[in-house]
Structure formats: structure tokens, C-alpha cells
């Protein structure tokens, strides 16, 4: 059975009622079983769990070979340029602790493969209580621009170590309070922020002049649509409260 | 049933045949079970497993409140100055990655409670294969001086960060090859190395003059034996090949 990401999401929520399930991690050696109460493990095993679920439900999928970059799963094994699914998970009692991608790899990847911008992010906000009971408190299906934002000094929220740009980090997209840096409103604004970051980042600065042109050409070749990407300075005001 | 550490060790080896058991970590959510293949989790759950085993076998134990310092278990709940058990576990395909204790806390603790030197270390050398099958390849019962050694600049093998002494680290006590720094041969030599480290360490240097005297007095009060602790310089040659 072939499902799109949204069909898969609906199935998890409505048929499997995933938000009502109670899970556990158990260690069994000999005749002694114990419940593992380590919260930090959960994030790493949700993706394996989803794979087990896809298999059990007979849903078509292929694994991506590259664990460094999205996606984790291809939901259309015939056409690997659509229905790409990336799985993320984080402890719902803390902030999203996962990375979106290495910035450098990401900005190169979306030029090469503009359909990477259309990856669906299936995000598990899990909880483990003191008895080790695991629940999925929230499940979201998002596009990359719906879970990213800018920061004070950069057009994207980045992990920067000793002035070197590393990972693109998510924002808190589900906050009900007014946030200092709201999520991007559109794909175009997100791409504008990526372009600005290519320009801001010393390591990619020399690529900045050609970046947008290449991206627009490749995007148009793939989708037949010429995007209209605003200049970051024209929209930055919307994203900094 | 009250067991000493050596009886407990024998029971694990001979009755439970722990070295032949095959374990697994499983995550179950809904009707989908997956095997967790994360090696780094195992070390942290072995202690919980041992507690489950003690309970299931009806063996007397009490937990220590302080997770920072040995022991993990009191095997004699009436007399908490003997039959102390500390549990350690490490991936048998790597070097022992656990800490013995924070040096500063440890040197103070053995003055206060000289019986801490008699703690039994029950050490699990585990393995997880590519299918996630966990086995205990080695199980050791050791005293602290049998698993510690000196290093080039210090009389103990220490984790030193920016010139500040942190943890006492174990040696590779099971190596069949000739090692540069062999394990200590006796309790007395280990205590000598602790004293020398108190002296070497800037943060404890001012305690060094009184340290040995206090230790010897308290040890004699508890055990009725006056130890003969050699000077480090007289024995260091044995421990540096």
C-alpha cells in the first residue's frame, strides 16, 4: 500500500490512535525483565519503531542510505523525488533538541535537489514518566519552513561554534506564547533566509552571488515554476519581534 | 537470604550461568515491538537489572542514596560498613569507560569511612551484536586497587581537565599483554598512590601533611589494624614500565 505523508499521519492518529498508546522499553536477560527509564533513548528509537510500523502495516517504503541528510524514508519507492519523509523526535518536556541538517550540506543539497524543500517532517513529541511509560504527547507533520526561524545575528537559527556555522536548528513552532522569532511564513521566506545565511557565513560567502540563480533555475527545471524569492532585508522585520 | 559479594558472584556465574545468557532491549508501543540496538544504553541498565535479579532471587539488599559515590548496594542491611557492592559495566569491545569516583570526594570518603576501601566491584563486560543481542562476556569481582593504576604524571590514573583533577579512572586490569602501567598489587600501594595524589593535586595539596595520619588512625579505629603505607617514591618503580 502506498501512502502519502499526510495519509500516513492520519493513519497513525486515527486508526492507531498513537496519542493514546502507552509504550515501554524493556531489558530482558535470563528470567529478569526490567523497565528502562532513560528518556534520552526514546528519541533515537522512534525512527526504528516507525519502520517496524510501516512494515507491519504493509506500507510501501525505502530507507535512505544517507543518515546525515533528510529524508529517512521514501514513501514512493518508484519516484524518489516526492513523498520524502523525515522523522524527528524530542522530549516534549524540553525544547526540540534535534537538528534539521548541517547548513553547508543543506544549502548545496537544495540546489541539486530542490524537491528536498518539500520533505515532510513527521515529528514525535514524546514523554516518559517516572515509571518508564512512554507516550506520544504530540505528533506533527510539518514542512521545513514551518519549524525554522531566524536568530539575532543570523537569518537562520544556527548552531555556531567558534564562529563556524554547523547545524540548522528548529524553533519552538508549537509555542502558544508570542515568541521573539516567529517561524517562517512560506517556503519563499525560508529560501530567502538560506540565501542570506550563505552570504553571511564566511565559509560559503564566495558562493552567495551565484547561489540564488542556480537554485531558481533548478527549481524551475524540476517544478516548472519560477519562484519569487524576496530579499532578506525586505522581510527580516516580520521575523524579529 | 543474605549473600556476600563472592557468593553473589558465584551464583550469577554457576546457577544463573550469566555468561551464557542472551538478552535484548525492546521497545513496545502499540502492537509494534522493535529491538533497540544502542550499545551505549546497556551500561546504564545493568545496575537496574542486577537490582531486579536480587529482588527476584530473594537476596537481601539496600540501595545507597548517593549515586555519586560507591557503593550501589548494601548486601548487609544491618551493618552498612561491610559487604558493600558497586556495580560497573562497560562495552567489552572497548576500554573500561566508567569512573571509579570523583578523586576529591574519594580521598575524603576513605578517611571518614575506611571500609570504603573494601567495596567489592562487580564488573560486567558486555557485548551487543548487530542484531541487538546482549551478552555478558566477562564478569569480574574486584577490589579497587586491582582495577586502578598510576599514569605518567600522576600516582593515580586521573581524568584531568585544564589542570583540575576530576575522576579516578580504571586501568585495563584484564589485559594479557604487558602494560605500561600495571595495576596496584595491594591495598597499601593504592593508598600510597592516593596520598601522593592528594599531595600532587593543587586543590588538596594543603591537606597532604595530615592526610595519612588521619587515615591510619581511622582505619585502625575501624579494623584494629595499623596499616603500613609505603612512600610513593619507594614503590613507583614497580608501577611504571
Tab-separated table of C-alpha atoms in Angstrom:
chain	number	residue	atom	x	y	z
A	1	UNK	CA	0.000	0.000	0.000
A	2	UNK	CA	1.386	3.406	-0.965
A	3	UNK	CA	0.580	6.328	1.328
A	4	UNK	CA	1.448	9.984	1.218
A	5	UNK	CA	2.851	11.564	4.355
A	6	UNK	CA	-0.497	13.092	5.258
A	7	UNK	CA	-2.293	9.753	4.833
A	8	UNK	CA	0.348	8.102	6.986
A	9	UNK	CA	-0.075	10.821	9.617
A	10	UNK	CA	-3.845	10.388	9.629
A	11	UNK	CA	-3.499	6.633	9.958
A	12	UNK	CA	-1.217	6.986	12.977
A	13	UNK	CA	-3.585	9.440	14.640
A	14	UNK	CA	-6.969	7.996	13.725
A	15	UNK	CA	-6.526	4.266	13.207
A	16	UNK	CA	-3.626	3.504	15.505
A	17	UNK	CA	-4.628	6.229	17.969
A	18	UNK	CA	-0.962	6.784	18.636
A	19	UNK	CA	-1.593	9.633	21.068
A	20	UNK	CA	-3.383	7.201	23.385
A	21	UNK	CA	-0.824	4.373	23.291
A	22	UNK	CA	1.447	3.550	26.208
A	23	UNK	CA	4.885	2.156	25.403
A	24	UNK	CA	7.816	0.799	27.346
A	25	UNK	CA	11.463	-0.011	26.871
A	26	UNK	CA	12.328	-3.334	28.454
A	27	UNK	CA	15.592	-5.104	29.011
A	28	UNK	CA	15.317	-8.889	29.348
A	29	UNK	CA	18.261	-11.053	30.381
A	30	UNK	CA	17.596	-14.529	31.723
A	31	UNK	CA	14.300	-14.561	33.589
A	32	UNK	CA	14.663	-10.990	34.826
A	33	UNK	CA	12.938	-8.145	32.943
A	34	UNK	CA	13.345	-4.517	33.820
A	35	UNK	CA	11.784	-1.346	32.515
A	36	UNK	CA	14.389	1.044	31.136
A	37	UNK	CA	13.777	4.554	32.389
A	38	UNK	CA	16.207	6.508	30.253
A	39	UNK	CA	14.452	9.312	28.472
A	40	UNK	CA	17.311	10.112	26.106
A	41	UNK	CA	16.998	6.720	24.429
A	42	UNK	CA	13.478	7.274	23.175
A	43	UNK	CA	14.344	9.869	20.551
A	44	UNK	CA	16.766	7.506	18.891
A	45	UNK	CA	14.416	4.558	18.642
A	46	UNK	CA	11.247	6.219	17.386
A	47	UNK	CA	12.513	6.094	13.814
A	48	UNK	CA	13.118	2.343	14.154
A	49	UNK	CA	9.688	1.986	15.651
A	50	UNK	CA	8.128	3.793	12.688
A	51	UNK	CA	9.960	1.467	10.333
A	52	UNK	CA	8.566	-1.526	12.252
A	53	UNK	CA	5.119	0.021	11.995
A	54	UNK	CA	5.407	0.635	8.232
A	55	UNK	CA	6.456	-2.971	7.746
A	56	UNK	CA	3.691	-4.370	9.957
A	57	UNK	CA	1.018	-2.292	8.225
A	58	UNK	CA	2.295	-3.228	4.777
A	59	UNK	CA	3.031	0.354	3.814
A	60	UNK	CA	5.496	0.866	0.974
A	61	UNK	CA	8.801	2.463	1.945
A	62	UNK	CA	12.501	2.527	1.177
A	63	UNK	CA	15.217	3.609	3.579
A	64	UNK	CA	17.615	6.359	2.664
A	65	UNK	CA	21.251	5.345	2.714
A	66	UNK	CA	22.455	8.719	3.981
A	67	UNK	CA	21.591	9.139	7.665
A	68	UNK	CA	23.205	12.590	7.705
A	69	UNK	CA	20.663	14.265	5.459
A	70	UNK	CA	16.875	14.101	5.106
A	71	UNK	CA	14.864	12.094	4.277
A	72	UNK	CA	14.786	8.956	6.430
A	73	UNK	CA	12.145	7.268	4.283
A	74	UNK	CA	10.983	7.319	0.692
A	75	UNK	CA	7.243	6.644	0.679
A	76	UNK	CA	7.215	6.332	-3.091
A	77	UNK	CA	9.836	3.769	-3.993
A	78	UNK	CA	9.369	4.376	-7.717
A	79	UNK	CA	9.914	8.127	-7.634
A	80	UNK	CA	12.427	9.291	-5.041
A	81	UNK	CA	11.806	12.938	-5.757
A	82	UNK	CA	8.470	13.035	-3.955
A	83	UNK	CA	6.813	11.779	-0.784
A	84	UNK	CA	10.041	12.103	1.196
A	85	UNK	CA	9.615	11.613	4.924
A	86	UNK	CA	11.971	12.736	7.680
A	87	UNK	CA	11.314	11.541	11.230
A	88	UNK	CA	12.244	13.601	14.274
A	89	UNK	CA	11.544	13.051	17.935
A	90	UNK	CA	12.158	15.040	21.074
A	91	UNK	CA	11.255	15.025	24.745
A	92	UNK	CA	8.063	17.084	24.877
A	93	UNK	CA	9.021	18.438	28.314
A	94	UNK	CA	12.069	20.131	26.842
A	95	UNK	CA	12.705	22.135	23.677
A	96	UNK	CA	13.161	20.386	20.329
A	97	UNK	CA	16.688	19.054	20.603
A	98	UNK	CA	17.117	17.679	17.120
A	99	UNK	CA	18.976	19.203	14.186
A	100	UNK	CA	17.418	19.983	10.823
A	101	UNK	CA	20.649	19.405	8.889
A	102	UNK	CA	24.225	20.554	8.522
A	103	UNK	CA	23.867	24.021	6.981
A	104	UNK	CA	26.590	23.621	4.383
A	105	UNK	CA	25.277	20.279	3.154
A	106	UNK	CA	21.733	21.588	3.190
A	107	UNK	CA	22.286	24.700	1.055
A	108	UNK	CA	24.168	22.597	-1.502
A	109	UNK	CA	21.525	19.867	-1.422
A	110	UNK	CA	18.557	22.111	-2.141
A	111	UNK	CA	20.332	23.482	-5.209
A	112	UNK	CA	20.989	19.968	-6.504
A	113	UNK	CA	17.641	18.576	-5.412
A	114	UNK	CA	15.084	21.345	-4.983
A	115	UNK	CA	12.455	18.749	-4.016
A	116	UNK	CA	14.327	18.423	-0.701
A	117	UNK	CA	12.444	21.568	0.297
A	118	UNK	CA	9.235	19.590	0.095
A	119	UNK	CA	10.302	16.880	2.602
A	120	UNK	CA	7.607	16.154	5.186
A	121	UNK	CA	8.805	16.223	8.778
A	122	UNK	CA	6.944	13.773	10.988
A	123	UNK	CA	7.755	14.941	14.497
A	124	UNK	CA	7.088	12.990	17.682
A	125	UNK	CA	6.862	14.940	20.941
A	126	UNK	CA	7.249	12.105	23.427
A	127	UNK	CA	7.126	11.822	27.175
A	128	UNK	CA	8.491	9.253	29.614
A	129	UNK	CA	7.116	9.256	33.128
A	130	UNK	CA	8.851	8.080	36.317
A	131	UNK	CA	7.610	4.534	35.762
A	132	UNK	CA	9.152	4.479	32.307
A	133	UNK	CA	5.825	4.682	30.468
A	134	UNK	CA	6.363	6.274	27.060
A	135	UNK	CA	3.595	8.260	25.417
A	136	UNK	CA	3.472	10.370	22.282
A	137	UNK	CA	2.003	13.634	23.504
A	138	UNK	CA	2.081	15.368	20.143
A	139	UNK	CA	2.573	14.298	16.573
A	140	UNK	CA	3.128	16.916	13.915
A	141	UNK	CA	3.538	16.873	10.152
A	142	UNK	CA	5.429	19.940	9.007
A	143	UNK	CA	7.403	21.446	6.174
A	144	UNK	CA	10.885	22.701	6.978
A	145	UNK	CA	9.887	26.382	6.835
A	146	UNK	CA	7.137	25.794	9.419
A	147	UNK	CA	9.644	24.663	12.072
A	148	UNK	CA	12.547	27.044	11.431
A	149	UNK	CA	13.161	30.702	12.196
A	150	UNK	CA	15.920	33.311	12.271
A	151	UNK	CA	18.028	34.349	15.262
A	152	UNK	CA	19.568	37.591	16.430
A	153	UNK	CA	22.688	37.558	14.281
A	154	UNK	CA	21.738	35.146	11.550
A	155	UNK	CA	18.831	34.746	9.135
A	156	UNK	CA	18.545	31.095	10.239
A	157	UNK	CA	18.649	29.623	13.717
A	158	UNK	CA	22.075	28.016	13.653
A	159	UNK	CA	24.415	26.173	15.877
A	160	UNK	CA	27.600	28.237	15.611
A	161	UNK	CA	30.796	27.041	17.266
A	162	UNK	CA	33.850	29.306	17.356
A	163	UNK	CA	32.435	31.333	14.508
A	164	UNK	CA	31.901	28.271	12.325
A	165	UNK	CA	28.352	27.531	11.207
A	166	UNK	CA	27.293	23.931	11.886
A	167	UNK	CA	23.682	22.788	12.102
A	168	UNK	CA	20.352	24.383	11.275
A	169	UNK	CA	18.261	24.136	14.444
A	170	UNK	CA	14.483	24.159	14.785
A	171	UNK	CA	12.413	26.798	16.541
A	172	UNK	CA	9.592	26.144	19.010
A	173	UNK	CA	6.838	26.069	16.398
A	174	UNK	CA	4.109	24.970	18.821
A	175	UNK	CA	4.523	27.726	21.388
A	176	UNK	CA	1.262	29.464	22.196
A	177	UNK	CA	3.086	32.467	23.579
A	178	UNK	CA	4.325	35.305	21.415
A	179	UNK	CA	7.908	34.408	20.501
A	180	UNK	CA	10.827	36.699	19.686
A	181	UNK	CA	11.490	34.886	16.428
A	182	UNK	CA	8.340	33.504	14.774
A	183	UNK	CA	8.565	30.616	12.277
A	184	UNK	CA	8.819	31.409	8.577
A	185	UNK	CA	5.519	32.008	6.833
A	186	UNK	CA	6.373	30.485	3.487
A	187	UNK	CA	8.836	28.419	1.524
A	188	UNK	CA	9.993	31.578	-0.239
A	189	UNK	CA	10.862	33.344	3.006
A	190	UNK	CA	12.775	30.291	4.210
A	191	UNK	CA	14.795	30.171	0.979
A	192	UNK	CA	15.480	33.874	1.370
A	193	UNK	CA	16.911	33.142	4.838
A	194	UNK	CA	19.053	30.323	3.476
A	195	UNK	CA	20.425	32.624	0.793
A	196	UNK	CA	21.169	35.321	3.353
A	197	UNK	CA	22.972	32.759	5.513
A	198	UNK	CA	25.068	31.584	2.556
A	199	UNK	CA	26.068	35.225	2.239
A	200	UNK	CA	26.645	35.804	5.969
A	201	UNK	CA	28.671	32.643	6.514
A	202	UNK	CA	32.390	33.215	5.769
A	203	UNK	CA	32.770	29.625	4.581
A	204	UNK	CA	30.078	29.983	1.892
A	205	UNK	CA	30.268	33.735	1.261
A	206	UNK	CA	32.006	33.280	-2.110
A	207	UNK	CA	29.091	31.131	-3.347
A	208	UNK	CA	26.493	33.738	-2.462
A	209	UNK	CA	26.427	35.641	-5.761
A	210	UNK	CA	25.560	32.574	-7.809
A	211	UNK	CA	23.510	30.681	-5.230
A	212	UNK	CA	20.069	32.155	-5.851
A	213	UNK	CA	20.308	31.976	-9.629
A	214	UNK	CA	21.315	28.332	-9.573
A	215	UNK	CA	18.607	27.489	-7.107
A	216	UNK	CA	15.862	29.239	-9.106
A	217	UNK	CA	16.924	27.563	-12.349
A	218	UNK	CA	16.996	24.093	-10.844
A	219	UNK	CA	13.725	24.610	-9.021
A	220	UNK	CA	12.085	25.754	-12.243
A	221	UNK	CA	13.534	22.800	-14.156
A	222	UNK	CA	12.060	20.411	-11.609
A	223	UNK	CA	8.720	22.013	-10.825
A	224	UNK	CA	8.127	24.255	-13.845
A	225	UNK	CA	7.608	27.195	-11.517
A	226	UNK	CA	9.798	30.295	-11.215
A	227	UNK	CA	9.809	31.174	-7.528
A	228	UNK	CA	9.888	34.750	-6.380
A	229	UNK	CA	12.364	34.857	-3.514
A	230	UNK	CA	12.300	38.118	-1.541
A	231	UNK	CA	15.473	39.796	-0.326
A	232	UNK	CA	16.077	39.022	3.347
A	233	UNK	CA	16.334	42.703	4.275
A	234	UNK	CA	12.850	43.274	2.917
A	235	UNK	CA	11.272	40.617	5.119
A	236	UNK	CA	13.547	40.395	8.168
A	237	UNK	CA	11.261	42.756	10.075
A	238	UNK	CA	8.473	40.157	10.084
A	239	UNK	CA	10.705	37.654	11.852
A	240	UNK	CA	12.235	39.692	14.625
A	241	UNK	CA	9.881	40.872	17.324
B	1	UNK	CA	18.764	-14.623	52.058
B	2	UNK	CA	21.976	-12.767	52.854
B	3	UNK	CA	24.906	-13.239	50.470
B	4	UNK	CA	28.417	-11.861	50.424
B	5	UNK	CA	29.681	-10.401	47.180
B	6	UNK	CA	31.635	-13.536	46.356
B	7	UNK	CA	28.599	-15.752	46.962
B	8	UNK	CA	26.530	-13.463	44.763
B	9	UNK	CA	29.201	-13.606	42.058
B	10	UNK	CA	29.286	-17.404	42.204
B	11	UNK	CA	25.516	-17.601	41.994
B	12	UNK	CA	25.457	-15.427	38.875
B	13	UNK	CA	28.171	-17.486	37.221
B	14	UNK	CA	27.240	-21.000	38.310
B	15	UNK	CA	23.496	-21.055	38.940
B	16	UNK	CA	22.271	-18.380	36.567
B	17	UNK	CA	25.040	-19.081	34.045
B	18	UNK	CA	25.052	-15.417	33.226
B	19	UNK	CA	27.892	-15.735	30.722
B	20	UNK	CA	25.649	-17.933	28.552
B	21	UNK	CA	22.503	-15.781	28.639
B	22	UNK	CA	21.287	-13.752	25.686
B	23	UNK	CA	19.465	-10.528	26.418
B	24	UNK	CA	17.649	-7.872	24.433
B	25	UNK	CA	16.372	-4.357	24.804
B	26	UNK	CA	12.913	-3.997	23.326
B	27	UNK	CA	10.691	-1.031	22.735
B	28	UNK	CA	6.981	-1.826	22.559
B	29	UNK	CA	4.388	0.740	21.506
B	30	UNK	CA	1.025	-0.427	20.321
B	31	UNK	CA	1.354	-3.775	18.574
B	32	UNK	CA	4.792	-2.960	17.180
B	33	UNK	CA	7.911	-4.210	19.012
B	34	UNK	CA	11.418	-3.337	17.964
B	35	UNK	CA	14.802	-4.419	19.214
B	36	UNK	CA	16.861	-1.468	20.418
B	37	UNK	CA	20.394	-1.659	19.058
B	38	UNK	CA	22.059	1.094	21.021
B	39	UNK	CA	25.133	-0.175	22.757
B	40	UNK	CA	25.616	2.842	24.990
B	41	UNK	CA	22.355	2.150	26.806
B	42	UNK	CA	23.408	-1.227	28.159
B	43	UNK	CA	25.945	0.071	30.669
B	44	UNK	CA	23.330	2.219	32.334
B	45	UNK	CA	20.731	-0.503	32.748
B	46	UNK	CA	22.863	-3.363	34.053
B	47	UNK	CA	22.656	-1.971	37.577
B	48	UNK	CA	18.868	-1.914	37.355
B	49	UNK	CA	18.933	-5.418	36.005
B	50	UNK	CA	21.027	-6.590	38.954
B	51	UNK	CA	18.533	-4.992	41.321
B	52	UNK	CA	15.717	-6.865	39.569
B	53	UNK	CA	17.727	-10.059	39.883
B	54	UNK	CA	18.410	-9.530	43.626
B	55	UNK	CA	14.700	-8.965	44.184
B	56	UNK	CA	13.626	-11.980	42.127
B	57	UNK	CA	16.109	-14.273	43.876
B	58	UNK	CA	15.107	-13.015	47.319
B	59	UNK	CA	18.580	-11.733	48.124
B	60	UNK	CA	18.839	-9.106	50.860
B	61	UNK	CA	19.932	-5.654	49.693
B	62	UNK	CA	19.508	-1.972	50.330
B	63	UNK	CA	20.124	0.783	47.801
B	64	UNK	CA	22.548	3.567	48.531
B	65	UNK	CA	21.030	7.026	48.416
B	66	UNK	CA	24.164	8.614	46.958
B	67	UNK	CA	24.585	7.699	43.306
B	68	UNK	CA	27.763	9.754	43.081
B	69	UNK	CA	29.867	7.562	45.357
B	70	UNK	CA	30.234	3.807	45.844
B	71	UNK	CA	28.560	1.572	46.805
B	72	UNK	CA	25.390	0.967	44.767
B	73	UNK	CA	24.159	-1.788	47.077
B	74	UNK	CA	24.468	-2.784	50.713
B	75	UNK	CA	24.323	-6.572	50.868
B	76	UNK	CA	24.137	-6.488	54.661
B	77	UNK	CA	21.263	-4.210	55.554
B	78	UNK	CA	22.044	-4.424	59.277
B	79	UNK	CA	25.680	-3.381	59.046
B	80	UNK	CA	26.392	-0.841	56.324
B	81	UNK	CA	30.113	-0.937	56.936
B	82	UNK	CA	30.624	-4.284	55.242
B	83	UNK	CA	29.517	-6.219	52.165
B	84	UNK	CA	29.327	-3.094	50.067
B	85	UNK	CA	28.791	-3.717	46.372
B	86	UNK	CA	29.495	-1.360	43.500
B	87	UNK	CA	28.292	-2.301	40.012
B	88	UNK	CA	30.115	-1.230	36.867
B	89	UNK	CA	29.553	-2.160	33.252
B	90	UNK	CA	31.349	-1.399	30.027
B	91	UNK	CA	31.346	-2.450	26.392
B	92	UNK	CA	33.826	-5.330	26.310
B	93	UNK	CA	34.929	-4.330	22.790
B	94	UNK	CA	36.224	-1.002	24.091
B	95	UNK	CA	38.221	0.030	27.156
B	96	UNK	CA	36.521	0.361	30.532
B	97	UNK	CA	34.711	3.664	30.189
B	98	UNK	CA	33.383	4.045	33.702
B	99	UNK	CA	34.706	6.217	36.513
B	100	UNK	CA	35.813	4.921	39.892
B	101	UNK	CA	34.838	8.107	41.725
B	102	UNK	CA	35.487	11.820	41.935
B	103	UNK	CA	39.015	12.000	43.351
B	104	UNK	CA	38.324	14.760	45.853
B	105	UNK	CA	35.234	13.055	47.264
B	106	UNK	CA	37.019	9.729	47.313
B	107	UNK	CA	40.078	10.805	49.316
B	108	UNK	CA	37.816	12.463	51.876
B	109	UNK	CA	35.482	9.480	51.989
B	110	UNK	CA	38.138	6.882	52.734
B	111	UNK	CA	39.346	8.946	55.693
B	112	UNK	CA	35.809	9.172	57.067
B	113	UNK	CA	34.856	5.618	56.160
B	114	UNK	CA	37.949	3.452	55.735
B	115	UNK	CA	35.719	0.451	54.955
B	116	UNK	CA	35.037	2.116	51.591
B	117	UNK	CA	38.381	0.650	50.544
B	118	UNK	CA	36.868	-2.789	50.931
B	119	UNK	CA	33.982	-2.227	48.488
B	120	UNK	CA	33.553	-5.088	46.032
B	121	UNK	CA	33.349	-4.053	42.394
B	122	UNK	CA	31.110	-6.316	40.334
B	123	UNK	CA	32.056	-5.503	36.750
B	124	UNK	CA	30.108	-6.551	33.669
B	125	UNK	CA	31.977	-6.654	30.360
B	126	UNK	CA	29.039	-6.760	27.955
B	127	UNK	CA	28.671	-7.054	24.227
B	128	UNK	CA	25.850	-6.169	21.832
B	129	UNK	CA	25.948	-7.653	18.354
B	130	UNK	CA	24.433	-6.220	15.173
B	131	UNK	CA	21.099	-7.916	15.881
B	132	UNK	CA	20.962	-6.252	19.301
B	133	UNK	CA	21.658	-9.447	21.256
B	134	UNK	CA	23.283	-8.560	24.568
B	135	UNK	CA	25.687	-10.979	26.231
B	136	UNK	CA	27.877	-10.679	29.305
B	137	UNK	CA	31.279	-11.740	28.001
B	138	UNK	CA	33.088	-11.282	31.314
B	139	UNK	CA	32.076	-10.811	34.900
B	140	UNK	CA	34.669	-9.787	37.434
B	141	UNK	CA	34.675	-9.224	41.183
B	142	UNK	CA	37.490	-6.883	42.141
B	143	UNK	CA	38.789	-4.599	44.857
B	144	UNK	CA	39.534	-1.011	43.883
B	145	UNK	CA	43.313	-1.496	43.914
B	146	UNK	CA	43.025	-4.384	41.463
B	147	UNK	CA	41.471	-2.192	38.768
B	148	UNK	CA	43.442	1.047	39.220
B	149	UNK	CA	46.956	2.131	38.304
B	150	UNK	CA	49.157	5.202	38.031
B	151	UNK	CA	49.797	7.302	34.939
B	152	UNK	CA	52.785	9.234	33.593
B	153	UNK	CA	52.375	12.403	35.637
B	154	UNK	CA	50.182	11.246	38.481
B	155	UNK	CA	50.267	8.417	41.013
B	156	UNK	CA	46.671	7.578	40.044
B	157	UNK	CA	45.096	7.342	36.621
B	158	UNK	CA	43.027	10.512	36.623
B	159	UNK	CA	40.797	12.486	34.369
B	160	UNK	CA	42.418	15.933	34.458
B	161	UNK	CA	40.744	18.851	32.722
B	162	UNK	CA	42.550	22.184	32.435
B	163	UNK	CA	44.842	21.196	35.283
B	164	UNK	CA	41.951	20.332	37.574
B	165	UNK	CA	41.730	16.762	38.846
B	166	UNK	CA	38.315	15.185	38.347
B	167	UNK	CA	37.666	11.444	38.298
B	168	UNK	CA	39.734	8.399	39.195
B	169	UNK	CA	39.681	6.167	36.117
B	170	UNK	CA	40.222	2.427	35.903
B	171	UNK	CA	43.080	0.664	34.140
B	172	UNK	CA	42.746	-2.326	31.801
B	173	UNK	CA	43.127	-4.956	34.506
B	174	UNK	CA	42.350	-7.914	32.225
B	175	UNK	CA	44.959	-7.234	29.553
B	176	UNK	CA	47.086	-10.246	28.816
B	177	UNK	CA	49.766	-8.105	27.262
B	178	UNK	CA	52.472	-6.379	29.257
B	179	UNK	CA	51.115	-2.920	30.078
B	180	UNK	CA	52.993	0.316	30.705
B	181	UNK	CA	51.212	0.865	33.995
B	182	UNK	CA	50.312	-2.359	35.807
B	183	UNK	CA	47.507	-2.443	38.397
B	184	UNK	CA	48.367	-1.928	42.056
B	185	UNK	CA	49.475	-5.043	43.897
B	186	UNK	CA	47.950	-4.255	47.267
B	187	UNK	CA	45.626	-2.024	49.213
B	188	UNK	CA	48.653	-0.376	50.831
B	189	UNK	CA	50.185	0.599	47.480
B	190	UNK	CA	46.834	2.025	46.311
B	191	UNK	CA	46.529	4.137	49.464
B	192	UNK	CA	50.099	5.319	48.922
B	193	UNK	CA	49.090	6.473	45.420
B	194	UNK	CA	46.031	8.260	46.816
B	195	UNK	CA	48.208	10.063	49.363
B	196	UNK	CA	50.702	11.062	46.680
B	197	UNK	CA	47.843	12.395	44.549
B	198	UNK	CA	46.480	14.425	47.466
B	199	UNK	CA	49.963	15.930	47.631
B	200	UNK	CA	50.338	16.434	43.849
B	201	UNK	CA	46.921	17.972	43.345
B	202	UNK	CA	46.986	21.762	43.934
B	203	UNK	CA	43.407	21.706	45.212
B	204	UNK	CA	44.225	19.200	48.013
B	205	UNK	CA	47.936	19.924	48.486
B	206	UNK	CA	47.339	21.739	51.790
B	207	UNK	CA	45.643	18.597	53.224
B	208	UNK	CA	48.557	16.346	52.341
B	209	UNK	CA	50.553	16.677	55.568
B	210	UNK	CA	47.693	15.488	57.772
B	211	UNK	CA	46.022	13.088	55.327
B	212	UNK	CA	47.985	9.897	56.037
B	213	UNK	CA	47.902	10.278	59.808
B	214	UNK	CA	44.141	10.785	59.833
B	215	UNK	CA	43.606	7.883	57.506
B	216	UNK	CA	45.774	5.487	59.536
B	217	UNK	CA	44.076	6.441	62.804
B	218	UNK	CA	40.580	5.969	61.409
B	219	UNK	CA	41.487	2.736	59.699
B	220	UNK	CA	42.936	1.396	62.964
B	221	UNK	CA	39.870	2.509	64.896
B	222	UNK	CA	37.637	0.620	62.500
B	223	UNK	CA	39.653	-2.510	61.782
B	224	UNK	CA	42.054	-2.672	64.747
B	225	UNK	CA	44.954	-2.876	62.338
B	226	UNK	CA	47.715	-0.300	61.852
B	227	UNK	CA	48.472	-0.303	58.116
B	228	UNK	CA	51.986	0.213	56.859
B	229	UNK	CA	51.662	2.563	53.908
B	230	UNK	CA	54.837	2.848	51.814
B	231	UNK	CA	56.017	6.163	50.399
B	232	UNK	CA	55.083	6.515	46.750
B	233	UNK	CA	58.634	7.233	45.676
B	234	UNK	CA	59.750	3.917	47.137
B	235	UNK	CA	57.238	1.897	45.102
B	236	UNK	CA	56.634	3.999	41.977
B	237	UNK	CA	59.237	1.979	40.070
B	238	UNK	CA	57.040	-1.134	40.261
B	239	UNK	CA	54.197	0.654	38.503
B	240	UNK	CA	55.910	2.333	35.593
B	241	UNK	CA	57.340	0.043	32.946
